[in-house]
Amino acid sequence: MTNFEATAYARIALQNLIENNVEITPDNLLYEMHSLFDLYSEEEIKKEVIKRL
């Protein structure tokens, strides 16, 4: 996993937490990132970041 892909997962996770009005804590961020790992491959997460810009 590249740095871009790692930060892409974190960026999407943070956006999801903010959109859903969930408190941003390390546990919530980790849980959200784990769910994104199940949803998106490393190639798909790049496309998702660009789509959300």
CSV table of N, CA and C in Angstrom, one decimal:
chain,number,residue,atom,x,y,z
A,1,MET,N,0.8,-1.2,0.0
A,1,MET,CA,0.0,0.0,0.0
A,1,MET,C,0.9,1.2,0.0
A,2,THR,N,0.6,2.2,-0.9
A,2,THR,CA,1.4,3.4,-1.0
A,2,THR,C,0.9,4.4,0.1
A,3,ASN,N,1.6,5.5,0.3
A,3,ASN,CA,1.2,6.5,1.2
A,3,ASN,C,-0.1,7.2,0.7
A,4,PHE,N,-0.2,7.3,-0.6
A,4,PHE,CA,-1.4,7.9,-1.2
A,4,PHE,C,-2.7,7.0,-0.9
A,5,GLU,N,-2.5,5.7,-1.0
A,5,GLU,CA,-3.6,4.8,-0.7
A,5,GLU,C,-4.0,4.9,0.7
A,6,ALA,N,-3.0,4.9,1.6
A,6,ALA,CA,-3.2,4.9,3.0
A,6,ALA,C,-4.0,6.2,3.4
A,7,THR,N,-3.5,7.3,2.9
A,7,THR,CA,-4.2,8.6,3.3
A,7,THR,C,-5.6,8.7,2.6
A,8,ALA,N,-5.7,8.0,1.5
A,8,ALA,CA,-7.0,7.9,0.8
A,8,ALA,C,-8.1,7.3,1.7
A,9,TYR,N,-7.7,6.1,2.3
A,9,TYR,CA,-8.6,5.4,3.2
A,9,TYR,C,-8.9,6.3,4.4
A,10,ALA,N,-7.9,7.0,5.0
A,10,ALA,CA,-8.2,7.9,6.1
A,10,ALA,C,-9.0,9.1,5.7
A,11,ARG,N,-8.8,9.7,4.5
A,11,ARG,CA,-9.6,10.8,4.1
A,11,ARG,C,-11.1,10.4,3.9
A,12,ILE,N,-11.3,9.3,3.3
A,12,ILE,CA,-12.7,8.9,3.1
A,12,ILE,C,-13.4,8.5,4.4
A,13,ALA,N,-12.6,7.9,5.3
A,13,ALA,CA,-13.1,7.6,6.6
A,13,ALA,C,-13.5,8.8,7.4
A,14,LEU,N,-12.7,9.8,7.3
A,14,LEU,CA,-13.0,11.1,8.0
A,14,LEU,C,-14.2,11.8,7.4
A,15,GLN,N,-14.3,11.8,6.1
A,15,GLN,CA,-15.4,12.3,5.4
A,15,GLN,C,-16.7,11.6,5.8
A,16,ASN,N,-16.7,10.3,5.9
A,16,ASN,CA,-17.8,9.6,6.3
A,16,ASN,C,-18.3,9.9,7.8
A,17,LEU,N,-17.3,10.0,8.6
A,17,LEU,CA,-17.6,10.3,10.0
A,17,LEU,C,-18.2,11.7,10.1
A,18,ILE,N,-17.7,12.7,9.4
A,18,ILE,CA,-18.2,14.1,9.4
A,18,ILE,C,-19.6,14.1,8.8
A,19,GLU,N,-19.8,13.4,7.7
A,19,GLU,CA,-21.1,13.4,7.1
A,19,GLU,C,-22.2,12.8,8.0
A,20,ASN,N,-21.8,11.8,8.7
A,20,ASN,CA,-22.8,11.1,9.6
A,20,ASN,C,-22.8,11.7,11.0
A,21,ASN,N,-22.1,12.8,11.2
A,21,ASN,CA,-22.1,13.5,12.5
A,21,ASN,C,-21.7,12.6,13.7
A,22,VAL,N,-20.7,11.8,13.4
A,22,VAL,CA,-20.1,10.9,14.4
A,22,VAL,C,-18.9,11.5,15.0
A,23,GLU,N,-18.7,11.4,16.3
A,23,GLU,CA,-17.6,12.0,17.0
A,23,GLU,C,-16.3,11.4,16.4
A,24,ILE,N,-15.3,12.2,16.1
A,24,ILE,CA,-14.1,11.7,15.6
A,24,ILE,C,-13.1,11.3,16.7
A,25,THR,N,-13.0,10.0,16.9
A,25,THR,CA,-12.1,9.5,17.9
A,25,THR,C,-11.2,8.5,17.2
A,26,PRO,N,-10.1,8.1,17.8
A,26,PRO,CA,-9.2,7.1,17.1
A,26,PRO,C,-10.0,5.8,16.9
A,27,ASP,N,-10.8,5.4,17.9
A,27,ASP,CA,-11.6,4.1,17.7
A,27,ASP,C,-12.6,4.2,16.5
A,28,ASN,N,-13.3,5.3,16.5
A,28,ASN,CA,-14.2,5.5,15.4
A,28,ASN,C,-13.6,5.5,14.0
A,29,LEU,N,-12.4,6.2,14.0
A,29,LEU,CA,-11.7,6.3,12.7
A,29,LEU,C,-11.2,4.9,12.3
A,30,LEU,N,-10.6,4.2,13.2
A,30,LEU,CA,-10.1,2.9,12.9
A,30,LEU,C,-11.2,1.9,12.5
A,31,TYR,N,-12.4,2.0,13.1
A,31,TYR,CA,-13.5,1.2,12.7
A,31,TYR,C,-14.0,1.5,11.3
A,32,GLU,N,-14.1,2.8,11.0
A,32,GLU,CA,-14.5,3.2,9.7
A,32,GLU,C,-13.5,2.8,8.6
A,33,MET,N,-12.2,2.9,8.9
A,33,MET,CA,-11.2,2.5,8.0
A,33,MET,C,-11.2,1.0,7.7
A,34,HIS,N,-11.5,0.2,8.8
A,34,HIS,CA,-11.6,-1.2,8.6
A,34,HIS,C,-12.8,-1.6,7.7
A,35,SER,N,-13.9,-0.8,7.8
A,35,SER,CA,-15.0,-1.1,7.0
A,35,SER,C,-14.7,-0.7,5.5
A,36,LEU,N,-13.9,0.3,5.3
A,36,LEU,CA,-13.5,0.7,4.0
A,36,LEU,C,-12.6,-0.3,3.3
A,37,PHE,N,-11.7,-0.9,4.1
A,37,PHE,CA,-10.9,-2.0,3.6
A,37,PHE,C,-11.7,-3.1,3.0
A,38,ASP,N,-12.8,-3.4,3.6
A,38,ASP,CA,-13.7,-4.4,3.1
A,38,ASP,C,-14.5,-4.0,1.8
A,39,LEU,N,-14.7,-2.7,1.7
A,39,LEU,CA,-15.5,-2.2,0.6
A,39,LEU,C,-14.7,-1.9,-0.7
A,40,TYR,N,-13.5,-1.4,-0.5
A,40,TYR,CA,-12.7,-0.9,-1.6
A,40,TYR,C,-11.3,-1.6,-1.7
A,41,SER,N,-10.9,-1.9,-2.9
A,41,SER,CA,-9.5,-2.4,-3.1
A,41,SER,C,-8.6,-1.2,-3.1
A,42,GLU,N,-7.4,-1.4,-3.2
A,42,GLU,CA,-6.4,-0.3,-3.2
A,42,GLU,C,-6.6,0.6,-4.5
A,43,GLU,N,-7.0,-0.1,-5.6
A,43,GLU,CA,-7.2,0.6,-6.8
A,43,GLU,C,-8.6,1.4,-6.8
A,44,GLU,N,-9.6,0.8,-6.2
A,44,GLU,CA,-10.9,1.4,-6.1
A,44,GLU,C,-10.9,2.6,-5.2
A,45,ILE,N,-10.1,2.6,-4.1
A,45,ILE,CA,-10.0,3.7,-3.2
A,45,ILE,C,-9.5,5.0,-3.9
A,46,LYS,N,-8.5,4.8,-4.8
A,46,LYS,CA,-8.0,6.0,-5.6
A,46,LYS,C,-9.1,6.6,-6.3
A,47,LYS,N,-10.0,5.8,-7.0
A,47,LYS,CA,-11.1,6.4,-7.8
A,47,LYS,C,-12.1,7.0,-6.9
A,48,GLU,N,-12.3,6.5,-5.7
A,48,GLU,CA,-13.3,7.1,-4.8
A,48,GLU,C,-12.8,8.4,-4.3
A,49,VAL,N,-11.5,8.6,-4.0
A,49,VAL,CA,-11.0,9.9,-3.6
A,49,VAL,C,-11.2,10.9,-4.7
A,50,ILE,N,-10.9,10.6,-5.9
A,50,ILE,CA,-11.0,11.5,-7.0
A,50,ILE,C,-12.5,11.9,-7.2
A,51,LYS,N,-13.3,10.9,-7.1
A,51,LYS,CA,-14.8,11.2,-7.2
A,51,LYS,C,-15.3,12.1,-6.2
A,52,ARG,N,-14.8,12.1,-4.9
A,52,ARG,CA,-15.2,12.9,-3.8
A,52,ARG,C,-14.6,14.3,-3.8
A,53,LEU,N,-13.6,14.5,-4.6
A,53,LEU,CA,-13.0,15.8,-4.6
A,53,LEU,C,-13.9,16.8,-5.0
